[in-house]
Short mmCIF file of C-alpha atoms and ligand atoms in Angstrom, two decimals:
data_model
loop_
_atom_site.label_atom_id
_atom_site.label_comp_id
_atom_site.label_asym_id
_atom_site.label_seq_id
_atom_site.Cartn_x
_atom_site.Cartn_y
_atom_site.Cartn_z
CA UNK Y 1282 -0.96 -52.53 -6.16
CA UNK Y 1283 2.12 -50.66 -7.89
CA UNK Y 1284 1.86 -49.07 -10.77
CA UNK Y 1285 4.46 -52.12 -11.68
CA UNK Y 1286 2.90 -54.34 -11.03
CA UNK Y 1287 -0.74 -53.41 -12.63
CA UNK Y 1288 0.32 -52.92 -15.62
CA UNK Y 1289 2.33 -56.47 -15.89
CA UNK Y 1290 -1.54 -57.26 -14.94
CA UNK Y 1291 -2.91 -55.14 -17.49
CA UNK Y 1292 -0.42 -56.65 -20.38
CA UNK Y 1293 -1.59 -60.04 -19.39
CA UNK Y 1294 -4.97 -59.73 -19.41
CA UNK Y 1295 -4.72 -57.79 -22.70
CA UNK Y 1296 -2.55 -60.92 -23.85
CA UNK Y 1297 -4.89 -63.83 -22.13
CA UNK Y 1298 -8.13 -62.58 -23.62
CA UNK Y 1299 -7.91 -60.80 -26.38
CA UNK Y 1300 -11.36 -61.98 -28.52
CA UNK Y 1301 -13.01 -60.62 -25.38
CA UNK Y 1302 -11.34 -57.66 -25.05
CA UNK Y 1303 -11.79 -56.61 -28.93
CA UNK Y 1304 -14.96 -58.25 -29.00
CA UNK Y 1305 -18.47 -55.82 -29.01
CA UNK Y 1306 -18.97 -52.65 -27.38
CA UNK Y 1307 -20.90 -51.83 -23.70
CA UNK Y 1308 -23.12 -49.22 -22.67
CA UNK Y 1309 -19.62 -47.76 -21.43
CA UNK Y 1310 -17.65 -45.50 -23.12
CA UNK Y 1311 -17.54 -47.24 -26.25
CA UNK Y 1312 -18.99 -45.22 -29.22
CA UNK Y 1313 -16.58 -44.57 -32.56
CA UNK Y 1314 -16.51 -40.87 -31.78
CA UNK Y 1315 -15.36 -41.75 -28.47
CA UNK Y 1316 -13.03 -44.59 -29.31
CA UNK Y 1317 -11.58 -42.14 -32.22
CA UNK Y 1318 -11.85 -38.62 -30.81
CA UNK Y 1319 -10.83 -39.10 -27.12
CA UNK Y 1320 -8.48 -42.34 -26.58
CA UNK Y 1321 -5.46 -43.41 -28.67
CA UNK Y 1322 -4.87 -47.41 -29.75
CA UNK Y 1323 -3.34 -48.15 -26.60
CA UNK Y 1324 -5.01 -46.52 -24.39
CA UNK Y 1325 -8.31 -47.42 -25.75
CA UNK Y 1326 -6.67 -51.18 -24.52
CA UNK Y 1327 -6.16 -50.03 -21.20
CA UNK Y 1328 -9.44 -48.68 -20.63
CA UNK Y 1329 -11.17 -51.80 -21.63
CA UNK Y 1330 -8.86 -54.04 -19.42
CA UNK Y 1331 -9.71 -51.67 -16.59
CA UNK Y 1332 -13.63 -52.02 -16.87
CA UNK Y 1333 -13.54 -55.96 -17.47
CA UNK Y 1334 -11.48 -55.85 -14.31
CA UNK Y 1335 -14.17 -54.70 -12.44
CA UNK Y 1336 -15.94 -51.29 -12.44
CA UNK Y 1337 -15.50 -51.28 -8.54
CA UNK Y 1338 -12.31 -52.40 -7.97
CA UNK Y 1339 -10.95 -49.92 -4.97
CA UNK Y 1340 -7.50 -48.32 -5.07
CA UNK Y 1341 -4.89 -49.51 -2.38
CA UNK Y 1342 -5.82 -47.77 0.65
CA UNK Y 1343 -3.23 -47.21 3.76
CA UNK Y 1344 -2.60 -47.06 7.45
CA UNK Y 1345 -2.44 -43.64 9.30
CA UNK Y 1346 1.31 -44.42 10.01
CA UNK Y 1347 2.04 -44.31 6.16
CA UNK Y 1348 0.90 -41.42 5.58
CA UNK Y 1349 3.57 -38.97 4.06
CA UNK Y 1350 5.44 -36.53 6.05
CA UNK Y 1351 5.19 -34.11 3.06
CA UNK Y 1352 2.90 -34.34 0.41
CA UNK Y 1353 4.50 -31.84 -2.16
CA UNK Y 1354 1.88 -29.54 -4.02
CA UNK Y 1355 2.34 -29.70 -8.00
CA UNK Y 1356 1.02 -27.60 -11.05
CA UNK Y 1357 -0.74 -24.63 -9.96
CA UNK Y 1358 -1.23 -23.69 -6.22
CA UNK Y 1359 -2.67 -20.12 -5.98
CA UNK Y 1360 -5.30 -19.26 -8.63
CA UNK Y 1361 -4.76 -16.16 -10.35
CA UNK Y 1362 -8.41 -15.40 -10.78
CA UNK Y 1363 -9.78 -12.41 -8.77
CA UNK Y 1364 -12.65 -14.61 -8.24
CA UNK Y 1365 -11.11 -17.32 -6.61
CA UNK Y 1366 -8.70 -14.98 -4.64
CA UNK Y 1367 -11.44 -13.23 -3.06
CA UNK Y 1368 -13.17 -16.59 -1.88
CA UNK Y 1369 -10.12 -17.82 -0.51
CA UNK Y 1370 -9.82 -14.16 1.81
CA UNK Y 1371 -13.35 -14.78 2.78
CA UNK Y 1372 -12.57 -18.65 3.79
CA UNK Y 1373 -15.07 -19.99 0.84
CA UNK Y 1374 -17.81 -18.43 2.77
CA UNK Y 1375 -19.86 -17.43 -0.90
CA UNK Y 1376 -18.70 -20.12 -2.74
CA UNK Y 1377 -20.82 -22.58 -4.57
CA UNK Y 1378 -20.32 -25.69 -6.28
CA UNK Y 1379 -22.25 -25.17 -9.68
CA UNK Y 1380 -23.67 -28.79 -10.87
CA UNK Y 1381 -25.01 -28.25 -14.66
CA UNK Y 1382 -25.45 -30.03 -17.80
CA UNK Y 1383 -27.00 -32.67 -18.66
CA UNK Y 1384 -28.97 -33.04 -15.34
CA UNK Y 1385 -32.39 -32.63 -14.35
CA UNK Y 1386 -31.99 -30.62 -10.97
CA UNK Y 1387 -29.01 -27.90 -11.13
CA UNK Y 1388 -27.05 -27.22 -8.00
CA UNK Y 1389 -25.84 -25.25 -6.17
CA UNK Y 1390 -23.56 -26.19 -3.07
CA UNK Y 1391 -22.05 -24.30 -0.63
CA UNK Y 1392 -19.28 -26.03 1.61
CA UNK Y 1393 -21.81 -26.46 4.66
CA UNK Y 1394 -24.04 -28.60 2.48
CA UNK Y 1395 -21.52 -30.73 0.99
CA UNK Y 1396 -20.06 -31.39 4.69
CA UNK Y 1397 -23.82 -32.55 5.49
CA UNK Y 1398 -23.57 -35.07 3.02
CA UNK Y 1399 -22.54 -38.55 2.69
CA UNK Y 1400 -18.46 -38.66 3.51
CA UNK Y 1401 -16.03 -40.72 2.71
CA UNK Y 1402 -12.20 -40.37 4.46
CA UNK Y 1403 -9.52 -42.72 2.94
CA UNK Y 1404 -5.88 -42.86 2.85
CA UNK Y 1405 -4.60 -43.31 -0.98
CA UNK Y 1406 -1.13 -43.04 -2.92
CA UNK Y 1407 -0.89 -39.84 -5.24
CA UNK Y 1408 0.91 -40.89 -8.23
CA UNK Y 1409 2.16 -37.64 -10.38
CA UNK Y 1410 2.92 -38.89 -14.16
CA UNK Y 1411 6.21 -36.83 -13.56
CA UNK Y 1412 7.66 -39.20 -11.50
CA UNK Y 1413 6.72 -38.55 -7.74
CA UNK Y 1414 4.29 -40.16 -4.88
CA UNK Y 1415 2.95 -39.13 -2.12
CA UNK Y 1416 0.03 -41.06 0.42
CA UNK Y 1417 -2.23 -38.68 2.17
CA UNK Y 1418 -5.75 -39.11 3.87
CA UNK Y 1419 -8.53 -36.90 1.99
CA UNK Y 1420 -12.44 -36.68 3.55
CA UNK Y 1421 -14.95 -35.24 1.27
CA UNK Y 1422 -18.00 -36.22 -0.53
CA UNK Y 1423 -18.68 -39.24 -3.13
CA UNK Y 1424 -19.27 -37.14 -6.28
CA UNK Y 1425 -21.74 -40.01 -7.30
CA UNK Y 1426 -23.49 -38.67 -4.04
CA UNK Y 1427 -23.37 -34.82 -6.03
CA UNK Y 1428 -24.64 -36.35 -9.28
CA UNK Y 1429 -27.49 -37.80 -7.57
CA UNK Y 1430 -29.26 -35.22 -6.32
CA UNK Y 1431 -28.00 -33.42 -9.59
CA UNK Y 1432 -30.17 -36.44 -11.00
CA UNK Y 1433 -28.18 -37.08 -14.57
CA UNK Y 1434 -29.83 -37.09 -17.47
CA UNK Y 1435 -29.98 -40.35 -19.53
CA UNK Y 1436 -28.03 -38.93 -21.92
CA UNK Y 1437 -25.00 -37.86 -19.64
CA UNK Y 1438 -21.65 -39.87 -20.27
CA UNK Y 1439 -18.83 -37.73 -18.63
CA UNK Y 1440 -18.44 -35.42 -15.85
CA UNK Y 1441 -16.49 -32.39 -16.37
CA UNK Y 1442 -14.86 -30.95 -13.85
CA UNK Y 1443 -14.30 -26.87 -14.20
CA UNK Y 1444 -11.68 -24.99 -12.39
CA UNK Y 1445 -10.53 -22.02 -11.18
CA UNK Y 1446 -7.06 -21.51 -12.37
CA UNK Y 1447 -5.29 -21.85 -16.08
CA UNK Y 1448 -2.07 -21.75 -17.29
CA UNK Y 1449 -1.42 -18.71 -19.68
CA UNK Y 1450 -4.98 -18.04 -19.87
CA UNK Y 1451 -5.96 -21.35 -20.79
CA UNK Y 1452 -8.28 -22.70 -17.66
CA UNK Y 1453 -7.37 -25.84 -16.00
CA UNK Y 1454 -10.48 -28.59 -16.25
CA UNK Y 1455 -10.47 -32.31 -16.23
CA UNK Y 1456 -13.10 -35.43 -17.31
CA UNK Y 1457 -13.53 -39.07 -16.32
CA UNK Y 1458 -16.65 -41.26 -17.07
CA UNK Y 1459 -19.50 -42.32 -15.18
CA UNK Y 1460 -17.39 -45.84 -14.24
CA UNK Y 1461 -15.07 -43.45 -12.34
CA UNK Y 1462 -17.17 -41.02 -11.58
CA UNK Y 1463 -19.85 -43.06 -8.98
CA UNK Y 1464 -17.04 -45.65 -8.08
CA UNK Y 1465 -16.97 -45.22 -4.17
CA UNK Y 1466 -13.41 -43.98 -4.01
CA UNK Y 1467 -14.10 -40.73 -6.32
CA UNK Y 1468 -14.94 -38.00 -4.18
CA UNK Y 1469 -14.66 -34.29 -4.06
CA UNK Y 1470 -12.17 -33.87 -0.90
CA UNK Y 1471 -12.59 -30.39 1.46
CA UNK Y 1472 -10.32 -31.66 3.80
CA UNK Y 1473 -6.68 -33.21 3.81
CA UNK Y 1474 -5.20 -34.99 6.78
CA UNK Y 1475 -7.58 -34.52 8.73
CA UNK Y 1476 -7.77 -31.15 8.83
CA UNK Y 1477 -9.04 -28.38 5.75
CA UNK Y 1478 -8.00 -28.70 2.18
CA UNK Y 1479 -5.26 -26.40 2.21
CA UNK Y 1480 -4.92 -23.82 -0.96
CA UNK Y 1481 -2.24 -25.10 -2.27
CA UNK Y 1482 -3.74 -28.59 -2.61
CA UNK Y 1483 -6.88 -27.17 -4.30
CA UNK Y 1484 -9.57 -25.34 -1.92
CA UNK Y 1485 -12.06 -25.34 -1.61
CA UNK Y 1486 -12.38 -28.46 -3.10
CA UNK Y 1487 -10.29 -30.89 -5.06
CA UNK Y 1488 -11.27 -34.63 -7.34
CA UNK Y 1489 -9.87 -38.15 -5.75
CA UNK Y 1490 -10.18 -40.25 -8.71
CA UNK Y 1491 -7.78 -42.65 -6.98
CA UNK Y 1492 -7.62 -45.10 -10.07
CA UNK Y 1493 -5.97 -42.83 -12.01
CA UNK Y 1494 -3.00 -40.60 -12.20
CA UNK Y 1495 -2.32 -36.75 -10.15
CA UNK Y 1496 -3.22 -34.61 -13.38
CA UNK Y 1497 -7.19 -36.20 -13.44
CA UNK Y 1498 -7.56 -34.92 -9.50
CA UNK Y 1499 -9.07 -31.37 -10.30
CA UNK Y 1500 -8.03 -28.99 -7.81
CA UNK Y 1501 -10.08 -25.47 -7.22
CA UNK Y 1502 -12.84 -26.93 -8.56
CA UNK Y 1503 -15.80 -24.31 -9.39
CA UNK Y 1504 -18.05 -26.22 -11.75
CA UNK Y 1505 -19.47 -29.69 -12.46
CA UNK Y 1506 -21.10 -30.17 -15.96
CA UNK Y 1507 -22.44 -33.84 -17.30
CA UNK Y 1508 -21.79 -34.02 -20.83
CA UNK Y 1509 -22.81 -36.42 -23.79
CA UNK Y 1510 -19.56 -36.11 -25.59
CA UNK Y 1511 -16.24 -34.33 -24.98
CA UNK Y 1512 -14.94 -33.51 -28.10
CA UNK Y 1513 -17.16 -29.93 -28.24
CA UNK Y 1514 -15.46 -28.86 -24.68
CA UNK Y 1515 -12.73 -26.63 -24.77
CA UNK Y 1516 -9.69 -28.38 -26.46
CA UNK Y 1517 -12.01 -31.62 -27.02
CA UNK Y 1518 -9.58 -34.38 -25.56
CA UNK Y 1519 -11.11 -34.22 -21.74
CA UNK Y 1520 -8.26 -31.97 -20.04
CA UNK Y 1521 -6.09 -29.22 -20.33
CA UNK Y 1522 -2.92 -31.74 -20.19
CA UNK Y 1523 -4.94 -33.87 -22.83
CA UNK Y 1524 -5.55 -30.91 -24.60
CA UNK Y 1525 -1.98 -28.91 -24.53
CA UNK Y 1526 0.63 -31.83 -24.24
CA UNK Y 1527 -1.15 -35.13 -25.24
CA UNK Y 1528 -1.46 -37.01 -21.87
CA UNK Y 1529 -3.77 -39.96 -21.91
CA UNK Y 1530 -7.26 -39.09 -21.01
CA UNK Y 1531 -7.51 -42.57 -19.22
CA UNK Y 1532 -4.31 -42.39 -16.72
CA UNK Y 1533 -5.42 -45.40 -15.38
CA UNK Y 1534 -2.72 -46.71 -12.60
N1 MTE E 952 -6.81 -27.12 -11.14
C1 MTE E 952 -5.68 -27.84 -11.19
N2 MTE E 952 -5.72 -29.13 -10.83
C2 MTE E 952 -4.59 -29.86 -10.86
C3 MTE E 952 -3.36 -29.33 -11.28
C4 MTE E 952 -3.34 -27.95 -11.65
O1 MTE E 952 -2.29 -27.36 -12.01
N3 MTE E 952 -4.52 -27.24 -11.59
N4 MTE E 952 -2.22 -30.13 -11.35
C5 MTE E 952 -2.45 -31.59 -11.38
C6 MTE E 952 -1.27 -32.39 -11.14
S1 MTE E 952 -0.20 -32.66 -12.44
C7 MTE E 952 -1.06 -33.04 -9.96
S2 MTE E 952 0.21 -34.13 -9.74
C8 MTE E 952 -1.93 -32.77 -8.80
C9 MTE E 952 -1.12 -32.20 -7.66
O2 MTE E 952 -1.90 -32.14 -6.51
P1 MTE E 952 -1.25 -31.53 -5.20
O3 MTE E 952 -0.91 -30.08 -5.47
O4 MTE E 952 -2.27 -31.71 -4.12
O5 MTE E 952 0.01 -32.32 -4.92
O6 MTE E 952 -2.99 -31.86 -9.09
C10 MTE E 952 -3.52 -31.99 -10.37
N5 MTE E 952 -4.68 -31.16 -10.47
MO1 MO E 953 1.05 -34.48 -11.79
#
């Protein structure tokens, strides 16, 4: 579905049922602090109409023959951190995904072990909020498959994704909810097109949150924390662009 053409779906949804849309709070996403602290009026709207939608709704997914013969790379592509550089000499050999928080079993993953897992390969559209789109096909693994042998806490409401670069010193990291976060189409992507993730595009490992818009797809990820709330991490609005600029935490497309 276009971006168009799912918002004209959004707006009348918003308009056909409003007393249920306004109407009680779930299990979801819905506390004050949350409503107040993390989502303005609008896009509080948006995020409702999205979950009464359906929780698993899937993203428009392609043919091989669409996908794009470039696929541009956008915000940072070559981490400045001495850490990261020396991974990516070493082809990731070291490197482990750190799962923390609010979980009872920490991880630790190296590549190998999150290629053993559960995969998922789909072909999605890459809408940046600047203006472009690209389709490419991205393998990886569900993150819902990460967070389960993570096993979440009860308390855990968002997953945080850390990573390895910043901009002036202040480090890139992203946040979506648990909705997003086990719907099938949210994985954490090593591969691109069927063949490695390449730097550029975020190795060793990048978010697909394919409901939502190109700054929520964490590239050079390094860390995975469940959270209760978001307003104590880092700038407190769920992003660095949420943060710095004011972008919607909920880019829903
Ligand atoms: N770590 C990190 N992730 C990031 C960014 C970034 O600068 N750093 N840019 C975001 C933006 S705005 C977009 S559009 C996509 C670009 O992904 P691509 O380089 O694979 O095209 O990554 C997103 N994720
Ligand atoms: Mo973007």
């Amino acid at each position: 579905m276009s971006r168009v053409s799912r918002r004209a779906l959004l707006r009348g949804a918003a308009l056909a049922a409003p007393g249920l849309l306004l109407g009680g709070c779930d299990a979801l996403g819905a506390s004050p602090s949350f409503r107040d602290m993390v989502l303005g009026s609008g896009e509080w709207l948006s995020y409702r109409v999205h979950r009464l939608i359906g929780s698993d709704a899937l993203a428009r997914e392609f043919a091989p023959s669409e996908i794009s013969p470039t696929f541009r790379t956008n915000g940072n592509t070559r981490p400045a951190s001495p850490e990261w550089q020396r991974h990516a000499e070493t082809g990731f050999a070291d490197w482990r995904l750190e799962v923390g928080g609010l979980v009872e079993a920490p991880q630790r993953l190296g590549l190998a072990e999150l290629k053993a897992m559960p995969a998922r390969t789909q072909i999605t559209r890459h809408d940046c909020v600047e203006g472009w789109s690209a389709i490419g096909q991205w393998t990886g693994v569900p993150l819902g498959a990460v967070l389960a042998a993570a096993r979440l806490k009860p308390s855990a409401r968002y997953i945080v994704l850390h990573c390895a670069d910043d901009f002036d010193g202040m480090a890139y990291y992203e946040s979506i909810d648990l909705v997003d976060a086990f719907h099938p189409q949210t994985i954490l992507a090593y591969g691109m097109n069927g063949g490695e993730l390449p730097l550029g595009h975020g190795a060793p490992l990048r978010l697909r949150v394919e409901r939502q818009l190109g700054y929520k797809h964490a590239k050079f990820v390094m860390r995975i924390e469940a959270v209760a709330l978001l307003g104590a991490v880092r700038g407190g609005r769920g992003g660095f662009w949420e943060d710095t600029v004011g972008y919607d935490w909920y880019a829903g497309i």
